mmCIF file of C-alpha atoms in Angstrom:
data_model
loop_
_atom_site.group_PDB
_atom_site.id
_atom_site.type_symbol
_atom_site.label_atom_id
_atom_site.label_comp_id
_atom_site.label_asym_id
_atom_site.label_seq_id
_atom_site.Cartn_x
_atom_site.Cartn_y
_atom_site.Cartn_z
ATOM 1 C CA UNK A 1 -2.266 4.908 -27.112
ATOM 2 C CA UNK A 2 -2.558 8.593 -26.302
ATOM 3 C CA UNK A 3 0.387 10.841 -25.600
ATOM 4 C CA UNK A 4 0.793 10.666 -21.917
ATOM 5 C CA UNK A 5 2.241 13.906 -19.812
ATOM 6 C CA UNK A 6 4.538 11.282 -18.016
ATOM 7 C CA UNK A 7 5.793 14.180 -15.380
ATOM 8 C CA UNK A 8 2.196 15.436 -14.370
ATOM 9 C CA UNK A 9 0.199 12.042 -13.969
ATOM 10 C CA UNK A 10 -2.172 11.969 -10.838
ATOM 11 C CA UNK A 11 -2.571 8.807 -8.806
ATOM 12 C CA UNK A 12 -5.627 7.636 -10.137
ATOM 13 C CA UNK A 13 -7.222 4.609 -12.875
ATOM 14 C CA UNK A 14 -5.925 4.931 -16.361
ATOM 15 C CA UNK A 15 -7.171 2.185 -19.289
ATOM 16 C CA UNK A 16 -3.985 0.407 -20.874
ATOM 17 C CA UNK A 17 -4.045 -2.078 -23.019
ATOM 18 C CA UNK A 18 -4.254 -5.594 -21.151
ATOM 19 C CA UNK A 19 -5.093 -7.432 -18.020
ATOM 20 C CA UNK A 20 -4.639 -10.830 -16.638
ATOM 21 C CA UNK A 21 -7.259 -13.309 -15.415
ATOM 22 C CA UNK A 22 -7.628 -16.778 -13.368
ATOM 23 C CA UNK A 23 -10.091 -18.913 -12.335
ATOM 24 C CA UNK A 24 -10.497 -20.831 -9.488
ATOM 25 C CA UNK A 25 -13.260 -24.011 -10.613
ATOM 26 C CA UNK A 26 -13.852 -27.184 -9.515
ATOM 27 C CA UNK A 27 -11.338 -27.343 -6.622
ATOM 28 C CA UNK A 28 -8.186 -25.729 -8.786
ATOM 29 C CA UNK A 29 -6.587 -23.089 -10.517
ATOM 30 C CA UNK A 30 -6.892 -22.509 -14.011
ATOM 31 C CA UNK A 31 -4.836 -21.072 -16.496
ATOM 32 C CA UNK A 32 -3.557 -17.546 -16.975
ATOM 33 C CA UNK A 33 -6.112 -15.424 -19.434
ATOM 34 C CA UNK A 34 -4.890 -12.401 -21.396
ATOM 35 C CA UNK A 35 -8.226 -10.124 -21.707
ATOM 36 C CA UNK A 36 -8.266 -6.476 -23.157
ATOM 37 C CA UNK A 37 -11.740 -6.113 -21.547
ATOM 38 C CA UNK A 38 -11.727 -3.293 -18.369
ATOM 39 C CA UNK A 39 -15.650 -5.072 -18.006
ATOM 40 C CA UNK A 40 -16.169 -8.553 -15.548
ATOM 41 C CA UNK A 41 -19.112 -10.401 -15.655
ATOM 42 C CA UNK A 42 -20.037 -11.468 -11.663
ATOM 43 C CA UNK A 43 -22.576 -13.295 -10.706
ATOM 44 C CA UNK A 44 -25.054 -11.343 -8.872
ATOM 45 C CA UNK A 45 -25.294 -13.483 -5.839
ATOM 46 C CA UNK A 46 -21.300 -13.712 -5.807
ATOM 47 C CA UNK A 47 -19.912 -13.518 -2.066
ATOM 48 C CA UNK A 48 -17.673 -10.332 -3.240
ATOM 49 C CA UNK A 49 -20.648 -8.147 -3.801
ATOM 50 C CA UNK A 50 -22.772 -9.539 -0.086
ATOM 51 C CA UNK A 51 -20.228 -10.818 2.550
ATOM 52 C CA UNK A 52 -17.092 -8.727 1.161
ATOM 53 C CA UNK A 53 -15.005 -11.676 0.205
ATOM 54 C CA UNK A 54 -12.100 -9.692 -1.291
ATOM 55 C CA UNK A 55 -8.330 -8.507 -1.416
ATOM 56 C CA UNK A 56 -6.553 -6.493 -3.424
ATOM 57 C CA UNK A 57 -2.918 -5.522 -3.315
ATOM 58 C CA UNK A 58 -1.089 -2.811 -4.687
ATOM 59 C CA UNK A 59 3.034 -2.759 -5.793
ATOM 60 C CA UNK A 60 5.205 -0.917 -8.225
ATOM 61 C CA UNK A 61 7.357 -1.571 -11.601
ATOM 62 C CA UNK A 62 10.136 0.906 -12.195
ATOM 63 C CA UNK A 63 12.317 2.226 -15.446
ATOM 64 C CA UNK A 64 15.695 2.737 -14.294
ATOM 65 C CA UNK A 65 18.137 4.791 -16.453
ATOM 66 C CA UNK A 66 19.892 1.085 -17.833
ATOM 67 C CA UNK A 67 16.251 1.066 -19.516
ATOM 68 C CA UNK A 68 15.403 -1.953 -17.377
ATOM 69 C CA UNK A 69 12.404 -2.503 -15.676
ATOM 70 C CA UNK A 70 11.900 -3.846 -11.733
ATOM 71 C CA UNK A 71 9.440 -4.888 -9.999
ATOM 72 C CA UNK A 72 9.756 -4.311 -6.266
ATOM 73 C CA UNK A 73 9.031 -6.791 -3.510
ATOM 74 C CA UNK A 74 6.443 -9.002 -5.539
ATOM 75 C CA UNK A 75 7.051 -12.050 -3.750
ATOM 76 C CA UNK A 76 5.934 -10.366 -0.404
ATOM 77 C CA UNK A 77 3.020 -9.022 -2.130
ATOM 78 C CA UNK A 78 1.996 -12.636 -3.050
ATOM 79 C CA UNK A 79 2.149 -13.825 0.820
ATOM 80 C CA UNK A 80 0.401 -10.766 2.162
ATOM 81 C CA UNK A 81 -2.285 -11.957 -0.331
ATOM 82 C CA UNK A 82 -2.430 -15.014 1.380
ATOM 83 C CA UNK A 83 -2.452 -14.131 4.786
ATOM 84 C CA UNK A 84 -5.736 -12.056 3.538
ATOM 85 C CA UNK A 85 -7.235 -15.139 1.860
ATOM 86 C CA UNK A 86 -6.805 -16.724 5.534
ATOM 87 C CA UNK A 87 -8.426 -14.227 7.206
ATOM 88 C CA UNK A 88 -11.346 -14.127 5.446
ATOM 89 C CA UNK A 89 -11.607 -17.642 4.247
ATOM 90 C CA UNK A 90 -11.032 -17.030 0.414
ATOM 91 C CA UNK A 91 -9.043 -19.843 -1.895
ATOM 92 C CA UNK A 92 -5.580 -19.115 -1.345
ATOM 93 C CA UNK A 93 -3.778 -18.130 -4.537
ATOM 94 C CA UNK A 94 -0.448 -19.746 -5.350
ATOM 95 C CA UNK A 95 2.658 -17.248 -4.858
ATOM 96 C CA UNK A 96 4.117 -18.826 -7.954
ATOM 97 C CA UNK A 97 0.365 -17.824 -9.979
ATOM 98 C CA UNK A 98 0.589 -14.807 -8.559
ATOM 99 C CA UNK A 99 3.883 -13.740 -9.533
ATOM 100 C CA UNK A 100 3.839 -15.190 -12.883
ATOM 101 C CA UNK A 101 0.552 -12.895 -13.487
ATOM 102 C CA UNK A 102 2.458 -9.708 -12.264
ATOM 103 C CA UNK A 103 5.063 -10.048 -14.883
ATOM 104 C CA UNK A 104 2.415 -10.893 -17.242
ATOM 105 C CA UNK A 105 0.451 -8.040 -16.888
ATOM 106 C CA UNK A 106 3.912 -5.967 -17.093
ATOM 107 C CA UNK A 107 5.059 -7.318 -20.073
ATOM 108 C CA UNK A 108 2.074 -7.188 -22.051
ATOM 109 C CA UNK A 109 1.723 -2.952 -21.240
ATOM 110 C CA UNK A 110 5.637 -2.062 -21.593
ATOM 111 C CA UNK A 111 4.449 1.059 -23.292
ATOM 112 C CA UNK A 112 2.626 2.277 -20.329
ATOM 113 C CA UNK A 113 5.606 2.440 -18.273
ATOM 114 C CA UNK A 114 6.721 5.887 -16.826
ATOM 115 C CA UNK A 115 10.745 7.159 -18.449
ATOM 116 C CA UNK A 116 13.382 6.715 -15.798
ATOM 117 C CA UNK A 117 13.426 10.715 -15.121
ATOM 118 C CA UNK A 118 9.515 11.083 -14.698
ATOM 119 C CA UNK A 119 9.665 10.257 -11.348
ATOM 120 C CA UNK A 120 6.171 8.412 -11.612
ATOM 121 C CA UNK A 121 6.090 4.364 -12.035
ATOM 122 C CA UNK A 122 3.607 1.235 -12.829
ATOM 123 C CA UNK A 123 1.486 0.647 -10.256
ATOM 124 C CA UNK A 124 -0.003 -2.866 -10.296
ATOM 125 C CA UNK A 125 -3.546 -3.955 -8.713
ATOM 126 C CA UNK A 126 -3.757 -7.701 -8.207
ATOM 127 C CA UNK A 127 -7.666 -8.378 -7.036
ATOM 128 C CA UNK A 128 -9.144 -11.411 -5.909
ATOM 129 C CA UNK A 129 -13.050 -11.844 -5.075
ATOM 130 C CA UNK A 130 -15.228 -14.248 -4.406
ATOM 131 C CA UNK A 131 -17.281 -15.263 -7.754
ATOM 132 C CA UNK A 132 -19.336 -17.631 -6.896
ATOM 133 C CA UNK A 133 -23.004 -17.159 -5.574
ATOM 134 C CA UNK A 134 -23.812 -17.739 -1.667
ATOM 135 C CA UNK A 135 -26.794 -16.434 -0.250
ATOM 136 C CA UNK A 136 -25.655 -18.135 3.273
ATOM 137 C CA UNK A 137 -22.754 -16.478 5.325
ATOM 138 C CA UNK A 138 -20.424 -18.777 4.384
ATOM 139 C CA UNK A 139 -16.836 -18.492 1.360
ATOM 140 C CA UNK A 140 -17.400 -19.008 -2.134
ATOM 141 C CA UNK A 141 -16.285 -22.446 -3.494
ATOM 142 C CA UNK A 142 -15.424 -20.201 -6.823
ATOM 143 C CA UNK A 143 -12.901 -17.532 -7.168
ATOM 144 C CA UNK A 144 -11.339 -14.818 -10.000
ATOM 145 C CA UNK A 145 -8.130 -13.855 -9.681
ATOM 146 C CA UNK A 146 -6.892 -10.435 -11.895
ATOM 147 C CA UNK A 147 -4.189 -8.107 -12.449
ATOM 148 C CA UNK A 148 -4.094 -4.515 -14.015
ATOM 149 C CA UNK A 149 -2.158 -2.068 -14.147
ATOM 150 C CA UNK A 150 -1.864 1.884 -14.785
ATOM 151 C CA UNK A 151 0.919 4.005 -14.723
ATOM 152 C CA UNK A 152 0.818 6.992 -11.535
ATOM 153 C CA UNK A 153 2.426 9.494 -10.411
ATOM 154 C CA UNK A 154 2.740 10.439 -6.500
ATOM 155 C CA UNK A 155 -0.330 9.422 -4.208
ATOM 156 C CA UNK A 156 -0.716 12.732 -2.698
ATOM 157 C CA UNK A 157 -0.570 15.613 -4.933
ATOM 158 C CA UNK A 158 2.434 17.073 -2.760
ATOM 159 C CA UNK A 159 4.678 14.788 -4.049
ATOM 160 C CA UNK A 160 7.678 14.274 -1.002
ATOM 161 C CA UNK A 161 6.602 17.731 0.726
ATOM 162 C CA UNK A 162 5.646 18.021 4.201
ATOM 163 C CA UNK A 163 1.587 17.354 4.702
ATOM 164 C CA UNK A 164 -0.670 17.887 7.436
ATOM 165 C CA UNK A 165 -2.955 14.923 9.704
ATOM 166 C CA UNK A 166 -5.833 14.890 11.478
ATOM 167 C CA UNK A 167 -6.781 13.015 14.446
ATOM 168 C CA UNK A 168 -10.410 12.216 15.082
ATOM 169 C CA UNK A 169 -11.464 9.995 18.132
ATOM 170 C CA UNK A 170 -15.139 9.545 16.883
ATOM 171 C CA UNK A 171 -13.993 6.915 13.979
ATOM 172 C CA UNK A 172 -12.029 3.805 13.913
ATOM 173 C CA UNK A 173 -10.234 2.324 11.108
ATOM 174 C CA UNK A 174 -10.450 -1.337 12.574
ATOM 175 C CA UNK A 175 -11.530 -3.318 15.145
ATOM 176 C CA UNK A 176 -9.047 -4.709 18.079
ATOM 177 C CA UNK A 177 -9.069 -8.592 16.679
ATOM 178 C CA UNK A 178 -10.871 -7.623 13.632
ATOM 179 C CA UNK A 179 -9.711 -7.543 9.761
ATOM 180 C CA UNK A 180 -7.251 -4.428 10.262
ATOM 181 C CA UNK A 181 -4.428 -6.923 9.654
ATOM 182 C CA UNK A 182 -5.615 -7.883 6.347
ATOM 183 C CA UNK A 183 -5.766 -6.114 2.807
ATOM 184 C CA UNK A 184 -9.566 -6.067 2.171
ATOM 185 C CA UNK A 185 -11.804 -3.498 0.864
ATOM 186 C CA UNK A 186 -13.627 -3.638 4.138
ATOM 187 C CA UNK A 187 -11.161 -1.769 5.561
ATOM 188 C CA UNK A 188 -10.909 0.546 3.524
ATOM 189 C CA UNK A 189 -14.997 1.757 3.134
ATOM 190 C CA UNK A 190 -14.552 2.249 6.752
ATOM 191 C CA UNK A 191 -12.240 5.041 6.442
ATOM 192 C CA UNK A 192 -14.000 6.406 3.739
ATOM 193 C CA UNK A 193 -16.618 9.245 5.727
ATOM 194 C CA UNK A 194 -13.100 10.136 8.015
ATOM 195 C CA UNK A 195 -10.928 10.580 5.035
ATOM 196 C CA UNK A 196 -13.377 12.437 3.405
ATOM 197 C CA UNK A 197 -13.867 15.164 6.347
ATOM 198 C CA UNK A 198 -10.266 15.123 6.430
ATOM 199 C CA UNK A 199 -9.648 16.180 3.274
ATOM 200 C CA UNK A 200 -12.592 18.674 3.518
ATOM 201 C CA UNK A 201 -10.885 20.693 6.678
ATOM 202 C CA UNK A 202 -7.169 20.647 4.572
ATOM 203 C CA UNK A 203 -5.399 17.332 5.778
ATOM 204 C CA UNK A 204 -3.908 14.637 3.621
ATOM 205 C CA UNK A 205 -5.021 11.969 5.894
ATOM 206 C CA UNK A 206 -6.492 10.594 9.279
ATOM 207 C CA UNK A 207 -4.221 9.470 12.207
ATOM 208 C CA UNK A 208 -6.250 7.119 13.824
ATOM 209 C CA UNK A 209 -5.758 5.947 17.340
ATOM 210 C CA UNK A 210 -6.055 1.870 18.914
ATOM 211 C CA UNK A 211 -9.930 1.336 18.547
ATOM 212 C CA UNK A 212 -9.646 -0.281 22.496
ATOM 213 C CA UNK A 213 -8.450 2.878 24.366
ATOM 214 C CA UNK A 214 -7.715 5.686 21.658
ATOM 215 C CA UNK A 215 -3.960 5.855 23.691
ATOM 216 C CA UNK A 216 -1.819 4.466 20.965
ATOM 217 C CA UNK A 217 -1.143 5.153 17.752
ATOM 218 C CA UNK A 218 -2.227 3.326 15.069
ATOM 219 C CA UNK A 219 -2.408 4.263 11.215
ATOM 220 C CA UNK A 220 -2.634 7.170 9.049
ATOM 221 C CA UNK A 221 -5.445 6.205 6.827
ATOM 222 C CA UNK A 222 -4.208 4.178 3.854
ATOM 223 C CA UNK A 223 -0.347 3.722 4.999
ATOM 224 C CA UNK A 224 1.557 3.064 8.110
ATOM 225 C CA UNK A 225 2.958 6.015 10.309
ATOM 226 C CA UNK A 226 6.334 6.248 11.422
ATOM 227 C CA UNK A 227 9.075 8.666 13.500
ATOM 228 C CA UNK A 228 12.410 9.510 14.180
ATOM 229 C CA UNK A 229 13.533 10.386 17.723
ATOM 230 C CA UNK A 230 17.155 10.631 19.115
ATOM 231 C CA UNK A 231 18.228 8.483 15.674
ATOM 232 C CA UNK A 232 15.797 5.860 16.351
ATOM 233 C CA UNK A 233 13.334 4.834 13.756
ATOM 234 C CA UNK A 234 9.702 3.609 15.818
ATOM 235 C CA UNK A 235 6.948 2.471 13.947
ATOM 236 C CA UNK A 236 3.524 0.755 16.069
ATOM 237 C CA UNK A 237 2.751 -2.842 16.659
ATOM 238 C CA UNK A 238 -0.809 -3.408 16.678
ATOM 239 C CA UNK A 239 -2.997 -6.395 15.849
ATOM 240 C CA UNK A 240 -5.253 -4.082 13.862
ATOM 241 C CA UNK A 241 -2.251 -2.502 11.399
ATOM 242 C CA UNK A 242 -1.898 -3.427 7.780
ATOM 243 C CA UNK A 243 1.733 -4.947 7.749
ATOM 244 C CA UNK A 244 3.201 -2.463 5.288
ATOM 245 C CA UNK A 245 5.608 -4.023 3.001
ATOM 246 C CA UNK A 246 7.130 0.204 2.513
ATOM 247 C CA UNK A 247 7.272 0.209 6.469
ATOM 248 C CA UNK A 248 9.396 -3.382 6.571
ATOM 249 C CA UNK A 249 11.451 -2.204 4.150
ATOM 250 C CA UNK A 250 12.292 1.226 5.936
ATOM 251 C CA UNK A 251 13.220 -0.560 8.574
ATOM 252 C CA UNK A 252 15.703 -2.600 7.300
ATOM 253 C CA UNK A 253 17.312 0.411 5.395
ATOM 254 C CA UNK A 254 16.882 2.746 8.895
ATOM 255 C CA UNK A 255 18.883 -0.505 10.470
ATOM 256 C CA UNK A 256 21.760 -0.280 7.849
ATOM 257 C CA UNK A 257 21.890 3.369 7.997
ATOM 258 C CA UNK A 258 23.236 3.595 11.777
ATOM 259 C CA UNK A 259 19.434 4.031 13.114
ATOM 260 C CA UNK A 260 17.845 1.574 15.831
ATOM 261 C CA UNK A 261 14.524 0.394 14.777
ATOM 262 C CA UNK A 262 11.634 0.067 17.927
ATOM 263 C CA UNK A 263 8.628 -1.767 16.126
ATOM 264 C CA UNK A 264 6.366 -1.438 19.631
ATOM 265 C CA UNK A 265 3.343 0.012 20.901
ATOM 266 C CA UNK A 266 3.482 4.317 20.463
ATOM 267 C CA UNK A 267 2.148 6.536 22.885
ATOM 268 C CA UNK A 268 -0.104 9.942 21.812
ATOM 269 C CA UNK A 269 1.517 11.030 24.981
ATOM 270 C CA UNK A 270 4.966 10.591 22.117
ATOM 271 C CA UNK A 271 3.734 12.717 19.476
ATOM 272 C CA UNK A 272 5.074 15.794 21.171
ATOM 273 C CA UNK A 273 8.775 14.578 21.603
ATOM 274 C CA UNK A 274 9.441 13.509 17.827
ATOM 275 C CA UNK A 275 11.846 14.800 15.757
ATOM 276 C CA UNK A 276 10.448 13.542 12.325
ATOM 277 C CA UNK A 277 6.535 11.803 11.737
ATOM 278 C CA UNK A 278 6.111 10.112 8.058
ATOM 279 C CA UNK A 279 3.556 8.308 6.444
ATOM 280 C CA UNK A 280 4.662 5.335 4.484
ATOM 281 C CA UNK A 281 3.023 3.261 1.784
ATOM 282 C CA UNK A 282 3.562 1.699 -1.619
ATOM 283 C CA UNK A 283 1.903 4.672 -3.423
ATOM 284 C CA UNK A 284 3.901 7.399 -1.767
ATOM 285 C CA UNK A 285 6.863 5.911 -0.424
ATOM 286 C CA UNK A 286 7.067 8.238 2.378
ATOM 287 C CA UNK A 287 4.759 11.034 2.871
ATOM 288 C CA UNK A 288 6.487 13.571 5.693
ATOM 289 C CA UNK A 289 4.471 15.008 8.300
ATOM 290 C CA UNK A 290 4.406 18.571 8.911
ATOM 291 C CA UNK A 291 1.408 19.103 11.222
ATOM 292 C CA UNK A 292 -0.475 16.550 13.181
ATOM 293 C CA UNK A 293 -4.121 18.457 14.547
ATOM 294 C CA UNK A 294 -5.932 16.435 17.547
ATOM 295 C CA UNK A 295 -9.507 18.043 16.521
ATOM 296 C CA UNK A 296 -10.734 17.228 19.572
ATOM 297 C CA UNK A 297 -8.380 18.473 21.884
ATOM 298 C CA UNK A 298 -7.681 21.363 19.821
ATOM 299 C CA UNK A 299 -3.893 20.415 19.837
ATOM 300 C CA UNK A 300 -1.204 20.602 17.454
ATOM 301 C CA UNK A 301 2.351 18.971 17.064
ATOM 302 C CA UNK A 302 4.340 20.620 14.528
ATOM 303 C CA UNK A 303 7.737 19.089 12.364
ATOM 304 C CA UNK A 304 8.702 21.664 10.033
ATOM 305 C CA UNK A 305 7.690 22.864 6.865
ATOM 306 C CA UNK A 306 10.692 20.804 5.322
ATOM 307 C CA UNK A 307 10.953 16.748 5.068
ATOM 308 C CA UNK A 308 13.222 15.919 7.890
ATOM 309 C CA UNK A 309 17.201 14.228 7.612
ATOM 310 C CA UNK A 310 16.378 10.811 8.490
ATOM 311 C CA UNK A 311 13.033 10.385 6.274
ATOM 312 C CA UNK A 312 14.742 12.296 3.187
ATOM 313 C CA UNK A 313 17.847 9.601 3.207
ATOM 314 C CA UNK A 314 14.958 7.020 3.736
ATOM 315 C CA UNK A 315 13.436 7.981 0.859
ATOM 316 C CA UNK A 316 16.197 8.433 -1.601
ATOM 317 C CA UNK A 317 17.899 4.917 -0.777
ATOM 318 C CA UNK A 318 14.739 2.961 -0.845
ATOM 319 C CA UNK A 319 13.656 4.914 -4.436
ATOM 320 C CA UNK A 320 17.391 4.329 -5.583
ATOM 321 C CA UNK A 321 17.302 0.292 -5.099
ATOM 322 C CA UNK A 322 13.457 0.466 -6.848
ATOM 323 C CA UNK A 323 15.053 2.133 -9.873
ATOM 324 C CA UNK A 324 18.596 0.366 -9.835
ATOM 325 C CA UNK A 325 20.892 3.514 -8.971
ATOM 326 C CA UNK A 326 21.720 1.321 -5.470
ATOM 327 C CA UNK A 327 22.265 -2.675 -5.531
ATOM 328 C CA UNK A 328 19.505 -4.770 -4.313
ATOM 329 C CA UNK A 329 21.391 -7.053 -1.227
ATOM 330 C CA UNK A 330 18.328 -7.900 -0.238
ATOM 331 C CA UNK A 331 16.752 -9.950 -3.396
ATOM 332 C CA UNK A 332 13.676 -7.434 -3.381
ATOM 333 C CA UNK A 333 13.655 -6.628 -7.118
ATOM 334 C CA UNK A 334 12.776 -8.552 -9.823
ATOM 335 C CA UNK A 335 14.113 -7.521 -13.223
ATOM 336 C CA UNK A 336 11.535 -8.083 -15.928
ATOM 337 C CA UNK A 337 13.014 -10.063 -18.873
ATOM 338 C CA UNK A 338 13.060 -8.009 -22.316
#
């Protein structure tokens, strides 16, 4: 293992030592696979690669300072999972499987774990695609199941600083009654060309509006968006938003902290009487919103250069129960067994 600057790591793929593998065959589950392979072999007609039968999920392992190590909100991870295999008719995978493979894949790369007082963590990929072939539109009756990990740093280069958004009208992240809902790579290609020409004009990431009526707002590219008015904490409800498990858990903190919590439809018509706009996500946490651009109504909504009150006590409680400086009430950590 090469000597890793644990304070400057990007958010991006790094080989460690292990990954964990399943099979779905013949109607059930196999057993758990150690493999120190990064390589897969997929059948070529496998409904991954044609008709997009995939998910993928993404959550976090933490060092605290007591040298223990958490893992944060697996089990919701593991039923997200599912409600993706529903939506797009893949095998669903057991939440017991699917947390035992987590802690698995921790275990085996302990070394690859960022120090308490790097302020970067474990992030963990569970995938599952559709291995066997279909030429038809129709799910695969075989499935592979794996986990890997890395360890990052923050998700946008910024770290917790203040970023700017974009709004573009022309693209749409998801259908109305479409896949938005669910965590599949489908999804994400889609925002691919708009992310990309945000990222060319300066922004961090796209605010996209409801596909239907481009009136409400929906998502800012890969996390959820939220804001603080008049010590209220409102976050969208849409049929076509990934259900963030960052976002739930903001709001149950924003609750506790003395703020009411509006999970409803949001206005654009809104974006000019907020006190506070964030992005949330697993890989950032909370990303604060300085600038929001409409680029085609040449418009701009500004927050401040600084992160606001309400998202910077957000941030530190929900980073202090993922590390163990606060006490977990709500059962969301899971302490990895040395």
């Amino acid at each position: 293992m090469e000597t890793i600057d644990w304070k400057n790591l990007g958010f991006g793929y790094m080989k460690t030592d292990y990954n964990v593998r399943c099979y779905f065959r013949d109607g059930k589950w196999g057993e758990l696979e150690i493999s120190s392979s990064e390589i897969i072999n997929l059948h070529m007609g496998a409904t991954a690669l044609h008709y997009g039968q995939e998910s993928f999920e993404g959550l976090k392992a933490f060092k605290g300072k007591d040298g223990k190590i958490r893992i944060f909100r697996m089990r919701d991870n593991a039923l997200r999972m599912q409600h993706s295999c529903d939506g797009i008719m893949m095998e669903r995978l057991p939440v017991e499987l699917f947390e035992k493979a987590v802690v698995k894949a921790v275990e085996m790369n302990k070394s690859y774990i960022p120090p308490f007082d790097s302020g970067a963590s474990l992030y963990i990929r569970p995938l599952l695609i559709g291995s066997g072939p279909e030429i038809g539109v129709k799910p695969s009756d075989e499935y592979l199941f794996m986990v890997f990990v890395m360890p990052v740093g923050p998700y946008f280069k910024e770290g917790f600083k203040p970023t700017d958004l974009v709004i573009y009208r022309h693209f749409d992240r998801a259908a109305p009654q479409g896949t938005g809902k669910y965590k599949v790579g489908g999804n994400y290609a889609a925002g691919m060309v708009a992310g990309h020409q945000a990222k060319k004009g300066g922004f961090s990431a796209v605010l996209y509006l409801d596909s239907r009526e481009k009136k409400y707002i929906d998502e800012c590219g890969p996390a959820n968006f939220f804001a603080i008015r008049e010590n209220t904490y409102i976050t969208p409800d849409s049929e076509s938003i990934l259900p963030s498990i960052t976002n739930k858990s903001l709001m149950t903190l924003a609750d506790e902290l003395g703020l009411k919590v509006e999970k409803r439809k949001v206005a654009y018509d809104e974006l000019s009487t907020f006190e506070e706009v964030g992005a949330c996500g697993t890989a950032a946490v909370i990303s604060p919103v300085k600038r929001i651009f409409d680029a085609d109504e040449e418009r701009e909504f500004v927050y401040g250069n600084e992160p606001g009150v309400w998202s910077t006590r957000l941030y530190k409680k929900l980073r202090a129960i993922q590390y163990g400086d606060e006490a977990d009430t709500h059962g969301w950590i899971t302490v990895v067994k040395e």
